């Protein structure tokens, strides 16, 4: 059964993510200064479990100009991958995705087990001016790529909506579509953030025609 995850039910995952980031920061404090913030469904309180009870949380790691090392994207990604791998528990798996570092957590003690996976975290690394993210090009090389500015515009429009309209948008349009998507096999699902952006854009167009 696909269902919404409450803030209380997601507390274990959020606390684990906070601990991971705390430990990563300690390992890299002589190299990189950064802050971390939740984005996506977590930030809008619309976390949805899939049919197996698994859900994911998204975060941005925003580097600052106070970082002591240069901002070469390949060096940054490899150091952060090393740090995440170093602080993971035995029941966790760290993966290098195209634009994020993914940490997958299972219920098993002592080893990671896909069959008992509970939740996962996606961490995307953002440039100090918050205009770019790191993307893998292949052959373990990485580059900075521009963040889509239209997404920023959509977020600003969403935040400008009255609370009642935000709730209407989430409950009637975003969440039902996310729930339907979570019922699909994982390989066929669209990202939650893409659904959110699409539905906000559709909602804004609909309101313009009123």
N, CA, C and O of each residue as an XYZ file, in Angstrom:
840
protein
N       0.843     -1.206      0.000
C       0.000      0.000      0.000
C       0.878      1.255      0.000
O       1.832      1.350      0.772
N       0.557      2.196     -0.851
C       1.280      3.457     -0.917
C       0.606      4.466      0.001
O      -0.615      4.618     -0.032
N       1.401      5.162      0.827
C       0.791      6.128      1.742
C       1.758      7.261      2.058
O       2.961      7.169      1.813
N       1.193      8.333      2.609
C       1.971      9.497      3.003
C       2.722      9.192      4.293
O       2.188      8.547      5.195
N       3.957      9.658      4.374
C       4.780      9.465      5.574
C       4.681     10.722      6.433
O       4.979     11.822      5.966
N       4.271     10.562      7.669
C       4.140     11.711      8.558
C       5.515     12.185      9.032
O       6.508     11.469      8.904
N       5.559     13.388      9.575
C       6.815     13.923     10.103
C       7.341     13.043     11.221
O       8.547     12.811     11.311
N       6.450     12.548     12.079
C       6.859     11.679     13.181
C       7.429     10.365     12.654
O       8.450      9.885     13.147
N       6.770      9.785     11.653
C       7.208      8.496     11.112
C       8.555      8.612     10.400
O       9.303      7.638     10.324
N       8.864      9.799      9.880
C      10.123      9.976      9.163
C      11.252     10.467     10.064
O      12.347     10.759      9.583
N      10.993     10.559     11.369
C      11.996     11.112     12.282
C      13.274     10.278     12.310
O      14.369     10.832     12.395
N      13.146      8.947     12.240
C      14.340      8.092     12.240
C      15.239      8.424     11.051
O      16.454      8.552     11.201
N      14.643      8.561      9.879
C      15.413      8.867      8.676
C      16.040     10.253      8.771
O      17.217     10.423      8.452
N      15.269     11.242      9.205
C      15.793     12.599      9.283
C      16.939     12.701     10.294
O      17.926     13.399     10.060
N      16.795     12.000     11.412
C      17.866     12.012     12.414
C      19.126     11.325     11.896
O      20.241     11.772     12.167
N      18.941     10.234     11.147
C      20.103      9.548     10.586
C      20.797     10.425      9.553
O      22.026     10.480      9.521
N      20.030     11.117      8.704
C      20.623     12.016      7.718
C      21.414     13.128      8.404
O      22.505     13.484      7.960
N      20.860     13.675      9.487
C      21.560     14.729     10.234
C      22.883     14.209     10.793
O      23.890     14.917     10.761
N      22.886     12.979     11.303
C      24.099     12.395     11.868
C      25.142     12.154     10.771
O      26.331     12.402     10.971
N      24.688     11.670      9.616
C      25.611     11.451      8.499
C      26.282     12.757      8.095
O      27.502     12.811      7.943
N      25.488     13.808      7.923
C      26.036     15.103      7.529
C      26.987     15.640      8.589
O      28.035     16.196      8.259
N      26.634     15.479      9.855
C      27.507     15.923     10.948
C      28.870     15.238     10.849
O      29.908     15.887     10.981
N      28.861     13.938     10.619
C      30.113     13.179     10.554
C      30.913     13.505      9.290
O      32.142     13.576      9.326
N      30.200     13.702      8.163
C      30.880     14.108      6.926
C      31.547     15.470      7.118
O      32.678     15.679      6.681
N      30.847     16.388      7.767
C      31.411     17.725      8.006
C      32.682     17.641      8.849
O      33.645     18.363      8.586
N      32.697     16.779      9.849
C      33.881     16.631     10.685
C      35.065     16.106      9.878
O      36.196     16.549     10.079
N      34.816     15.176      8.975
C      35.896     14.612      8.166
C      36.472     15.631      7.180
O      37.664     15.609      6.875
N      35.615     16.517      6.691
C      36.029     17.432      5.628
C      36.228     18.871      6.098
O      36.417     19.765      5.274
N      36.187     19.106      7.410
C      36.182     20.480      7.916
C      37.452     21.268      7.566
O      37.425     22.498      7.531
N      38.558     20.569      7.308
C      39.791     21.268      6.933
C      39.875     21.528      5.435
O      40.823     22.151      4.957
N      38.881     21.048      4.700
C      38.886     21.197      3.248
C      37.708     22.016      2.722
O      37.887     22.937      1.926
N      36.498     21.670      3.179
C      35.297     22.309      2.643
C      34.377     22.775      3.769
O      34.155     22.066      4.749
N      33.854     23.981      3.601
C      32.834     24.515      4.499
C      31.518     24.507      3.733
O      31.453     24.995      2.605
N      30.477     23.960      4.337
C      29.196     23.863      3.630
C      28.046     23.839      4.624
O      28.235     23.596      5.816
N      26.850     24.096      4.107
C      25.632     23.880      4.898
C      24.731     22.951      4.115
O      24.840     22.846      2.893
N      23.855     22.288      4.811
C      22.984     21.284      4.187
C      21.527     21.621      4.488
O      21.191     21.979      5.616
N      20.660     21.506      3.477
C      19.247     21.813      3.692
C      18.373     20.799      2.964
O      18.733     20.315      1.891
N      17.220     20.480      3.554
C      16.289     19.546      2.894
C      15.598     20.224      1.728
O      15.308     21.419      1.774
N      15.336     19.457      0.688
C      14.592     19.950     -0.463
C      13.571     18.887     -0.863
O      13.473     17.838     -0.226
N      12.823     19.163     -1.910
C      11.897     18.159     -2.434
C      10.716     17.897     -1.518
O      10.232     18.799     -0.835
N      10.255     16.651     -1.511
C       9.037     16.286     -0.796
C       9.153     16.514      0.700
O       8.166     16.859      1.351
N      10.348     16.327      1.256
C      10.532     16.537      2.695
C      10.267     17.985      3.083
O       9.612     18.253      4.090
N      10.776     18.912      2.288
C      10.609     20.329      2.584
C       9.145     20.745      2.508
O       8.739     21.713      3.153
N       8.342     20.010      1.715
C       6.924     20.362      1.554
C       5.995     19.406      2.301
O       4.776     19.447      2.137
N       6.604     18.538      3.133
C       5.841     17.596      3.959
C       4.908     16.720      3.124
O       3.748     16.514      3.481
N       5.426     16.210      2.018
C       4.613     15.295      1.207
C       5.443     14.068      0.836
O       5.486     13.660     -0.325
N       6.106     13.483      1.847
C       6.900     12.274      1.650
C       5.953     11.099      1.459
O       5.003     10.927      2.223
N       6.216     10.293      0.439
C       5.334      9.171      0.124
C       6.139      7.879      0.075
O       7.189      7.814     -0.564
N       5.636      6.847      0.760
C       6.238      5.520      0.690
C       5.820      4.831     -0.600
O       4.736      5.083     -1.126
N       6.689      3.956     -1.107
C       6.267      3.134     -2.233
C       5.555      1.888     -1.714
O       5.322      1.767     -0.512
N       5.211      0.969     -2.601
C       4.425     -0.198     -2.198
C       5.195     -1.125     -1.268
O       4.599     -1.991     -0.628
N       6.520     -0.953     -1.183
C       7.334     -1.767     -0.276
C       7.638     -1.045      1.033
O       8.377     -1.559      1.873
N       7.075      0.132      1.203
C       7.267      0.883      2.438
C       8.506      1.756      2.449
O       8.837      2.344      3.479
N       9.206      1.853      1.310
C      10.447      2.632      1.243
C      10.150      4.060      0.792
O       9.222      4.298      0.019
N      10.949      5.004      1.285
C      10.820      6.395      0.846
C      12.204      7.029      0.807
O      13.167      6.473      1.335
N      12.293      8.199      0.175
C      13.588      8.867      0.047
C      13.480     10.329      0.452
O      12.424     10.949      0.328
N      14.593     10.868      0.938
C      14.699     12.267      1.330
C      15.812     12.916      0.516
O      16.854     12.308      0.273
N      15.578     14.162      0.096
C      16.541     14.879     -0.742
C      17.156     16.053      0.015
O      16.487     16.748      0.779
N      18.460     16.253     -0.224
C      19.189     17.338      0.440
C      20.119     18.033     -0.548
O      20.609     17.428     -1.501
N      20.347     19.313     -0.294
C      21.380     20.055     -1.003
C      22.542     20.316     -0.056
O      22.345     20.777      1.068
N      23.753     20.019     -0.517
C      24.975     20.402      0.190
C      25.516     21.624     -0.534
O      25.995     21.522     -1.663
N      25.439     22.786      0.118
C      25.832     24.039     -0.519
C      27.211     24.442     -0.008
O      27.378     24.748      1.173
N      28.190     24.442     -0.896
C      29.541     24.851     -0.529
C      29.598     26.363     -0.318
O      28.776     27.103     -0.859
N      30.568     26.814      0.468
C      30.731     28.253      0.689
C      32.094     28.703      0.186
O      32.985     27.888     -0.055
N      32.239     30.001      0.034
C      33.497     30.564     -0.435
C      34.609     30.409      0.597
O      35.778     30.638      0.287
N      34.255     30.022      1.821
C      35.255     29.843      2.869
C      35.963     28.501      2.784
O      36.865     28.228      3.576
N      35.567     27.655      1.831
C      36.226     26.360      1.668
C      37.706     26.575      1.354
O      38.071     27.468      0.589
N      38.546     25.739      1.959
C      39.995     25.931      1.847
C      40.568     25.306      0.584
O      41.631     25.721      0.123
N      39.888     24.323      0.020
C      40.363     23.713     -1.219
C      39.705     24.397     -2.418
O      38.694     25.086     -2.275
N      40.286     24.200     -3.590
C      39.681     24.785     -4.787
C      38.362     24.081     -5.080
O      38.045     23.055     -4.478
N      37.612     24.636     -5.996
C      36.274     24.124     -6.284
C      36.244     23.265     -7.546
O      35.276     23.301     -8.306
N      37.295     22.502     -7.759
C      37.323     21.556     -8.866
C      36.272     20.472     -8.619
O      36.331     19.788     -7.597
N      35.311     20.300     -9.534
C      34.190     19.387     -9.265
C      34.595     17.930     -9.082
O      33.990     17.217     -8.282
N      35.614     17.480     -9.815
C      36.048     16.085     -9.668
C      36.656     15.850     -8.289
O      36.368     14.840     -7.647
N      37.492     16.773     -7.836
C      38.087     16.652     -6.503
C      37.009     16.679     -5.426
O      37.044     15.893     -4.479
N      36.060     17.585     -5.577
C      34.995     17.717     -4.575
C      34.181     16.427     -4.477
O      33.966     15.905     -3.383
N      33.728     15.916     -5.625
C      32.860     14.741     -5.605
C      33.590     13.534     -5.023
O      33.009     12.770     -4.253
N      34.847     13.360     -5.381
C      35.595     12.211     -4.883
C      35.848     12.316     -3.387
O      35.810     11.305     -2.687
N      36.106     13.513     -2.885
C      36.317     13.674     -1.442
C      35.022     13.442     -0.672
O      35.036     12.822      0.391
N      33.901     13.936     -1.202
C      32.627     13.723     -0.522
C      32.216     12.250     -0.579
O      31.672     11.717      0.388
N      32.472     11.601     -1.700
C      32.182     10.165     -1.779
C      32.990      9.393     -0.752
O      32.469      8.493     -0.094
N      34.258      9.741     -0.615
C      35.108      9.102      0.395
C      34.547      9.331      1.791
O      34.489      8.405      2.600
N      34.131     10.574      2.079
C      33.620     10.907      3.403
C      32.323     10.152      3.704
O      32.180      9.586      4.788
N      31.384     10.136      2.767
C      30.126      9.420      2.985
C      30.371      7.923      3.186
O      29.750      7.294      4.042
N      31.272      7.369      2.397
C      31.587      5.942      2.531
C      32.232      5.657      3.882
O      32.006      4.602      4.474
N      33.025      6.588      4.361
C      33.723      6.404      5.633
C      32.778      6.431      6.835
O      33.023      5.751      7.832
N      31.711      7.205      6.747
C      30.818      7.360      7.910
C      29.590      6.456      7.857
O      28.807      6.428      8.807
N      29.412      5.728      6.779
C      28.220      4.876      6.667
C      28.262      3.747      7.690
O      29.331      3.306      8.113
N      27.072      3.290      8.077
C      26.957      2.097      8.912
C      27.031      0.851      8.036
O      26.950      0.947      6.811
N      27.183     -0.302      8.649
C      27.310     -1.540      7.886
C      26.022     -1.915      7.162
O      26.052     -2.660      6.182
N      24.886     -1.397      7.644
C      23.620     -1.680      6.969
C      23.256     -0.607      5.940
O      22.100     -0.485      5.536
N      24.253      0.159      5.528
C      24.038      1.234      4.562
C      24.959      1.075      3.355
O      26.048      0.509      3.450
N      24.492      1.587      2.222
C      25.251      1.506      0.970
C      25.330      2.890      0.351
O      24.317      3.582      0.242
N      26.530      3.300     -0.057
C      26.742      4.602     -0.687
C      26.922      4.398     -2.184
O      27.709      3.553     -2.611
N      26.188      5.178     -2.987
C      26.247      5.058     -4.440
C      26.533      6.412     -5.081
O      26.067      7.447     -4.604
N      27.295      6.393     -6.153
C      27.608      7.594     -6.913
C      26.658      7.680     -8.097
O      26.909      7.082     -9.143
N      25.579      8.416     -7.937
C      24.630      8.603     -9.031
C      25.112      9.753     -9.917
O      26.105     10.408     -9.602
N      24.413      9.995    -11.019
C      24.865     10.991    -11.989
C      25.015     12.375    -11.377
O      26.014     13.053    -11.617
N      24.035     12.800    -10.590
C      24.086     14.155    -10.015
C      24.037     14.167     -8.498
O      24.119     15.238     -7.897
N      23.907     13.017     -7.863
C      23.791     12.983     -6.398
C      24.647     11.868     -5.810
O      25.082     10.950     -6.505
N      24.872     11.982     -4.499
C      25.415     10.880     -3.713
C      24.235     10.262     -2.979
O      23.550     10.947     -2.220
N      23.995      8.992     -3.194
C      22.862      8.304     -2.589
C      23.334      7.415     -1.442
O      24.297      6.661     -1.579
N      22.642      7.514     -0.315
C      22.895      6.622      0.825
C      21.622      5.817      1.056
O      20.566      6.376      1.355
N      21.732      4.493      0.916
C      20.580      3.603      1.077
C      20.702      2.859      2.414
O      21.771      2.349      2.752
N      19.606      2.803      3.164
C      19.626      2.223      4.511
C      18.635      1.067      4.611
O      17.482      1.199      4.201
N      19.076     -0.054      5.152
C      18.202     -1.219      5.312
C      18.051     -1.576      6.791
O      18.756     -1.036      7.644
N      17.134     -2.480      7.080
C      16.876     -2.902      8.461
C      17.907     -3.891      8.974
O      18.060     -4.061     10.184
N      18.610     -4.540      8.068
C      19.562     -5.579      8.454
C      20.661     -5.015      9.349
O      21.160     -3.913      9.123
N      21.028     -5.790     10.370
C      22.159     -5.422     11.209
C      23.416     -6.033     10.618
O      23.453     -7.230     10.336
N      24.447     -5.220     10.430
C      25.728     -5.752      9.997
C      25.943     -5.803      8.499
O      27.070     -6.020      8.053
N      24.884     -5.607      7.698
C      25.057     -5.607      6.242
C      23.864     -4.937      5.586
O      22.783     -4.845      6.169
N      24.081     -4.468      4.355
C      22.981     -3.860      3.611
C      22.225     -4.940      2.859
O      22.825     -5.804      2.220
N      20.894     -4.885      2.942
C      20.045     -5.857      2.268
C      18.953     -5.118      1.504
O      18.110     -4.449      2.101
N      18.977     -5.243      0.190
C      18.001     -4.551     -0.666
C      16.563     -4.906     -0.282
O      15.674     -4.057     -0.361
N      16.333     -6.137      0.126
C      14.978     -6.605      0.431
C      14.401     -5.938      1.670
O      13.181     -5.860      1.815
N      15.260     -5.455      2.568
C      14.757     -4.816      3.795
C      15.087     -3.322      3.826
O      15.146     -2.717      4.896
N      15.302     -2.730      2.645
C      15.625     -1.307      2.582
C      14.471     -0.468      3.118
O      13.317     -0.678      2.746
N      14.792      0.489      4.000
C      13.778      1.322      4.656
C      13.630      2.691      3.995
O      12.524      3.139      3.694
N      14.755      3.332      3.781
C      14.746      4.679      3.206
C      16.110      4.968      2.598
O      17.072      4.225      2.793
N      16.166      6.068      1.857
C      17.433      6.475      1.250
C      17.517      7.992      1.233
O      16.512      8.690      1.373
N      18.746      8.490      1.057
C      18.994      9.930      0.994
C      19.734     10.248     -0.300
O      20.636      9.515     -0.706
N      19.348     11.343     -0.941
C      20.066     11.847     -2.113
C      20.655     13.205     -1.763
O      19.931     14.134     -1.405
N      21.977     13.312     -1.870
C      22.676     14.563     -1.571
C      23.267     15.134     -2.860
O      24.107     14.496     -3.494
N      22.832     16.328     -3.248
C      23.364     16.990     -4.436
C      24.276     18.132     -3.975
O      23.927     18.878     -3.060
N      25.433     18.262     -4.604
C      26.410     19.276     -4.210
C      26.234     20.518     -5.081
O      26.231     20.441     -6.310
N      26.085     21.677     -4.405
C      25.752     22.938     -5.062
C      26.909     23.923     -4.915
O      27.579     23.949     -3.883
N      27.141     24.728     -5.941
C      28.215     25.721     -5.929
C      27.919     26.853     -4.941
O      26.764     27.054     -4.566
N      28.954     27.600     -4.513
C      28.742     28.681     -3.535
C      27.719     29.734     -3.952
O      27.006     30.269     -3.103
N      27.639     30.038     -5.247
C      26.650     31.030     -5.694
C      25.280     30.408     -5.959
O      24.348     31.092     -6.384
N      25.171     29.105     -5.704
C      23.910     28.357     -5.807
C      23.309     28.383     -7.214
O      22.089     28.384     -7.376
N      24.172     28.404     -8.219
C      23.691     28.387     -9.603
C      24.014     27.074    -10.319
O      23.463     26.803    -11.386
N      24.906     26.254     -9.740
C      25.355     25.042    -10.422
C      25.361     23.843     -9.477
O      25.414     23.995     -8.256
N      25.306     22.651    -10.065
C      25.455     21.412     -9.331
C      26.496     20.542    -10.027
O      26.819     20.768    -11.193
N      27.015     19.557     -9.321
C      28.028     18.683     -9.898
C      27.352     17.518    -10.617
O      26.413     16.912    -10.100
N      27.842     17.217    -11.813
C      27.306     16.128    -12.617
C      28.459     15.251    -13.131
O      29.507     15.757    -13.532
N      28.243     13.924    -13.111
C      29.255     13.001    -13.617
C      29.194     12.928    -15.135
O      28.120     12.766    -15.713
N      30.352     13.048    -15.778
C      30.436     12.985    -17.234
C      30.816     11.609    -17.741
O      30.688     11.333    -18.934
N      31.281     10.743    -16.858
C      31.806      9.448    -17.270
C      33.285      9.374    -16.955
O      33.949     10.398    -16.789
N      33.806      8.135    -16.873
C      35.229      7.935    -16.553
C      35.622      8.609    -15.244
O      36.748      9.082    -15.086
N      34.672      8.647    -14.305
C      34.925      9.235    -12.988
C      35.369     10.693    -13.055
O      36.131     11.151    -12.205
N      34.897     11.417    -14.057
C      35.159     12.845    -14.179
C      33.845     13.597    -13.978
O      32.774     13.113    -14.344
N      33.948     14.788    -13.390
C      32.749     15.538    -13.032
C      32.880     16.985    -13.503
O      33.984     17.482    -13.726
N      31.739     17.649    -13.650
C      31.738     19.038    -14.081
C      30.616     19.797    -13.385
O      29.671     19.193    -12.878
N      30.722     21.101    -13.365
C      29.628     21.938    -12.868
C      28.630     22.160    -14.006
O      29.024     22.500    -15.121
N      27.354     21.971    -13.726
C      26.309     22.250    -14.718
C      25.289     23.203    -14.114
O      25.017     23.169    -12.914
N      24.743     24.035    -14.949
C      23.812     25.068    -14.512
C      22.530     24.451    -13.956
O      21.980     23.509    -14.527
N      22.067     24.995    -12.841
C      20.751     24.620    -12.341
C      19.694     25.314    -13.190
O      19.850     26.485    -13.533
N      18.624     24.609    -13.532
C      17.578     25.233    -14.357
C      16.944     26.425    -13.653
O      16.373     26.266    -12.574
N      17.030     27.605    -14.234
C      16.490     28.806    -13.586
C      14.972     28.787    -13.527
O      14.368     29.392    -12.641
N      14.357     28.086    -14.477
C      12.890     28.053    -14.473
C      12.370     27.352    -13.225
O      11.271     27.651    -12.758
N      13.153     26.420    -12.681
C      12.732     25.754    -11.456
C      12.686     26.743    -10.306
O      11.778     26.701     -9.477
N      13.678     27.640    -10.259
C      13.697     28.664     -9.215
C      12.454     29.532     -9.313
O      11.852     29.880     -8.297
N      12.066     29.883    -10.545
C      10.869     30.695    -10.749
C       9.620     29.967    -10.249
O       8.737     30.573     -9.641
N       9.562     28.661    -10.512
C       8.399     27.878    -10.073
C       8.329     27.816     -8.559
O       7.251     27.947     -7.979
N       9.479     27.614     -7.909
C       9.504     27.597     -6.443
C       9.026     28.928     -5.880
O       8.257     28.963     -4.920
N       9.481     30.017     -6.475
C       9.097     31.343     -5.993
C       7.594     31.553     -6.145
O       6.949     32.119     -5.262
N       7.043     31.100     -7.260
C       5.597     31.221     -7.471
C       4.828     30.370     -6.465
O       3.797     30.795     -5.943
N       5.334     29.165     -6.195
C       4.673     28.302     -5.212
C       4.691     28.954     -3.834
O       3.670     28.980     -3.146
N       5.835     29.478     -3.431
C       5.962     30.104     -2.114
C       5.101     31.350     -1.987
O       4.715     31.739     -0.885
N       4.802     31.972     -3.123
C       3.978     33.186     -3.110
C       2.486     32.873     -2.981
O       1.688     33.763     -2.690
N       2.109     31.609     -3.196
C       0.699     31.229     -3.064
C       0.251     31.306     -1.605
O       1.046     31.101     -0.688
N      -1.005     31.598     -1.410
C      -1.571     31.555     -0.064
C      -1.478     30.131      0.471
O      -1.466     29.173     -0.302
N      -1.413     29.992      1.784
C      -1.274     28.670      2.408
C      -2.398     27.738      1.972
O      -2.169     26.556      1.716
N      -3.605     28.269      1.889
C      -4.747     27.445      1.479
C      -4.577     26.932      0.057
O      -4.945     25.796     -0.241
N      -4.023     27.760     -0.822
C      -3.805     27.330     -2.205
C      -2.662     26.324     -2.297
O      -2.708     25.402     -3.111
N      -1.638     26.499     -1.466
C      -0.560     25.509     -1.424
C      -1.104     24.149     -0.999
O      -0.767     23.122     -1.589
N      -1.945     24.152      0.028
C      -2.536     22.908      0.521
C      -3.423     22.267     -0.543
O      -3.390     21.053     -0.743
N      -4.210     23.090     -1.218
C      -5.076     22.601     -2.296
C      -4.245     21.953     -3.394
O      -4.587     20.877     -3.884
N      -3.158     22.603     -3.780
C      -2.272     22.094     -4.816
C      -1.651     20.758     -4.409
O      -1.633     19.813     -5.198
N      -1.146     20.680     -3.188
C      -0.484     19.460     -2.726
C      -1.466     18.300     -2.586
O      -1.194     17.194     -3.051
N      -2.616     18.555     -1.941
C      -3.547     17.482     -1.623
C      -4.330     16.982     -2.829
O      -4.627     15.791     -2.922
N      -4.669     17.876     -3.754
C      -5.525     17.484     -4.879
C      -4.750     17.095     -6.139
O      -5.261     16.354     -6.979
N      -3.528     17.589     -6.272
C      -2.806     17.382     -7.526
C      -1.458     16.672     -7.339
O      -1.192     15.659     -7.985
N      -0.611     17.208     -6.453
C       0.741     16.653     -6.312
C       0.732     15.274     -5.669
O       1.262     14.318     -6.235
N       0.133     15.169     -4.492
C       0.178     13.897     -3.763
C      -0.491     12.737     -4.502
O       0.084     11.650     -4.552
N      -1.683     12.924     -5.077
C      -2.282     11.802     -5.825
C      -1.391     11.299     -6.959
O      -1.325     10.097     -7.216
N      -0.708     12.221     -7.634
C       0.158     11.807     -8.734
C       1.402     11.091     -8.215
O       1.858     10.120     -8.819
N       1.947     11.565     -7.105
C       3.112     10.896     -6.507
C       2.740      9.488     -6.060
O       3.505      8.545     -6.260
N       1.572      9.349     -5.460
C       1.117      8.034     -4.992
C       0.971      7.070     -6.161
O       1.378      5.913     -6.067
N       0.393      7.539     -7.258
C       0.268      6.681     -8.443
C       1.647      6.286     -8.971
O       1.857      5.152     -9.402
N       2.574      7.229     -8.931
C       3.926      6.953     -9.442
C       4.637      5.922     -8.566
O       5.363      5.069     -9.075
N       4.431      5.999     -7.261
C       5.095      5.082     -6.332
C       4.620      3.641     -6.498
O       5.284      2.712     -6.038
N       3.474      3.449     -7.152
C       2.959      2.105     -7.375
C       3.658      1.405     -8.539
O       3.495      0.200     -8.729
N       4.426      2.149     -9.306
C       5.162      1.572    -10.427
C       6.449      0.930     -9.937
O       6.887      1.189     -8.816
N       7.053      0.100    -10.765
C       8.381     -0.430    -10.461
C       9.361      0.724    -10.378
O       9.215      1.723    -11.082
N      10.363      0.589     -9.516
C      11.287      1.690     -9.257
C      11.983      2.183    -10.523
O      12.238      3.379    -10.664
N      12.287      1.283    -11.430
C      13.005      1.663    -12.655
C      12.154      2.515    -13.590
O      12.683      3.170    -14.489
N      10.832      2.507    -13.381
C       9.919      3.228    -14.279
C       9.373      4.510    -13.661
O       8.623      5.237    -14.312
N       9.735      4.793    -12.428
C       9.177      5.961    -11.740
C       9.833      7.259    -12.172
O      11.024      7.302    -12.482
N       9.032      8.314    -12.185
C       9.559      9.660    -12.352
C       9.956     10.192    -10.986
O       9.401      9.787     -9.964
N      10.925     11.105    -10.975
C      11.372     11.695     -9.715
C      10.251     12.539     -9.104
O       9.509     13.218     -9.815
N      10.144     12.484     -7.789
C       9.119     13.248     -7.080
C       9.221     14.735     -7.374
O       8.208     15.410     -7.555
N      10.454     15.245     -7.423
C      10.641     16.674     -7.668
C      10.127     17.068     -9.044
O       9.599     18.167     -9.215
N      10.275     16.190    -10.025
C       9.773     16.497    -11.374
C       8.251     16.585    -11.381
O       7.670     17.433    -12.059
N       7.611     15.697    -10.618
C       6.144     15.720    -10.517
C       5.689     17.008     -9.848
O       4.744     17.655    -10.298
N       6.368     17.370     -8.775
C       6.013     18.597     -8.061
C       6.108     19.811     -8.980
O       5.174     20.608     -9.064
N       7.232     19.945     -9.663
C       7.433     21.095    -10.547
C       6.380     21.134    -11.655
O       5.858     22.201    -11.980
N       6.073     19.986    -12.228
C       5.086     19.913    -13.297
C       3.704     20.328    -12.804
O       3.008     21.099    -13.464
N       3.314     19.815    -11.650
C       1.976     20.112    -11.138
C       1.847     21.553    -10.662
O       0.784     22.156    -10.806
N       2.910     22.110    -10.100
C       2.870     23.527     -9.723
C       2.697     24.389    -10.968
O       1.906     25.332    -10.979
N       3.438     24.057    -12.004
C       3.340     24.810    -13.261
C       1.935     24.709    -13.847
O       1.378     25.709    -14.300
N       1.358     23.501    -13.839
C      -0.006     23.313    -14.348
C      -1.021     24.091    -13.515
O      -1.955     24.692    -14.046
N      -0.820     24.067    -12.207
C      -1.744     24.759    -11.287
C      -1.695     26.265    -11.527
O      -2.731     26.929    -11.555
N      -0.498     26.796    -11.698
C      -0.354     28.229    -11.929
C      -1.007     28.652    -13.246
O      -1.629     29.711    -13.329
N      -0.858     27.819    -14.265
C      -1.497     28.112    -15.562
C      -3.016     28.075    -15.436
O      -3.719     28.900    -16.018
N      -3.510     27.105    -14.670
C      -4.955     26.986    -14.464
C      -5.503     28.214    -13.756
O      -6.569     28.713    -14.117
N      -4.780     28.710    -12.741
C      -5.236     29.878    -12.004
C      -5.204     31.139    -12.878
O      -6.028     32.038    -12.712
N      -4.250     31.192    -13.803
C      -4.172     32.352    -14.697
C      -5.402     32.438    -15.608
O      -5.804     33.525    -16.022
N      -5.996     31.272    -15.914
C      -7.150     31.258    -16.819
C      -8.472     31.550    -16.112
O      -9.504     31.736    -16.757
N      -8.429     31.589    -14.773
C      -9.666     31.866    -14.041
C     -10.122     33.300    -14.201
O     -11.150     33.687    -13.645
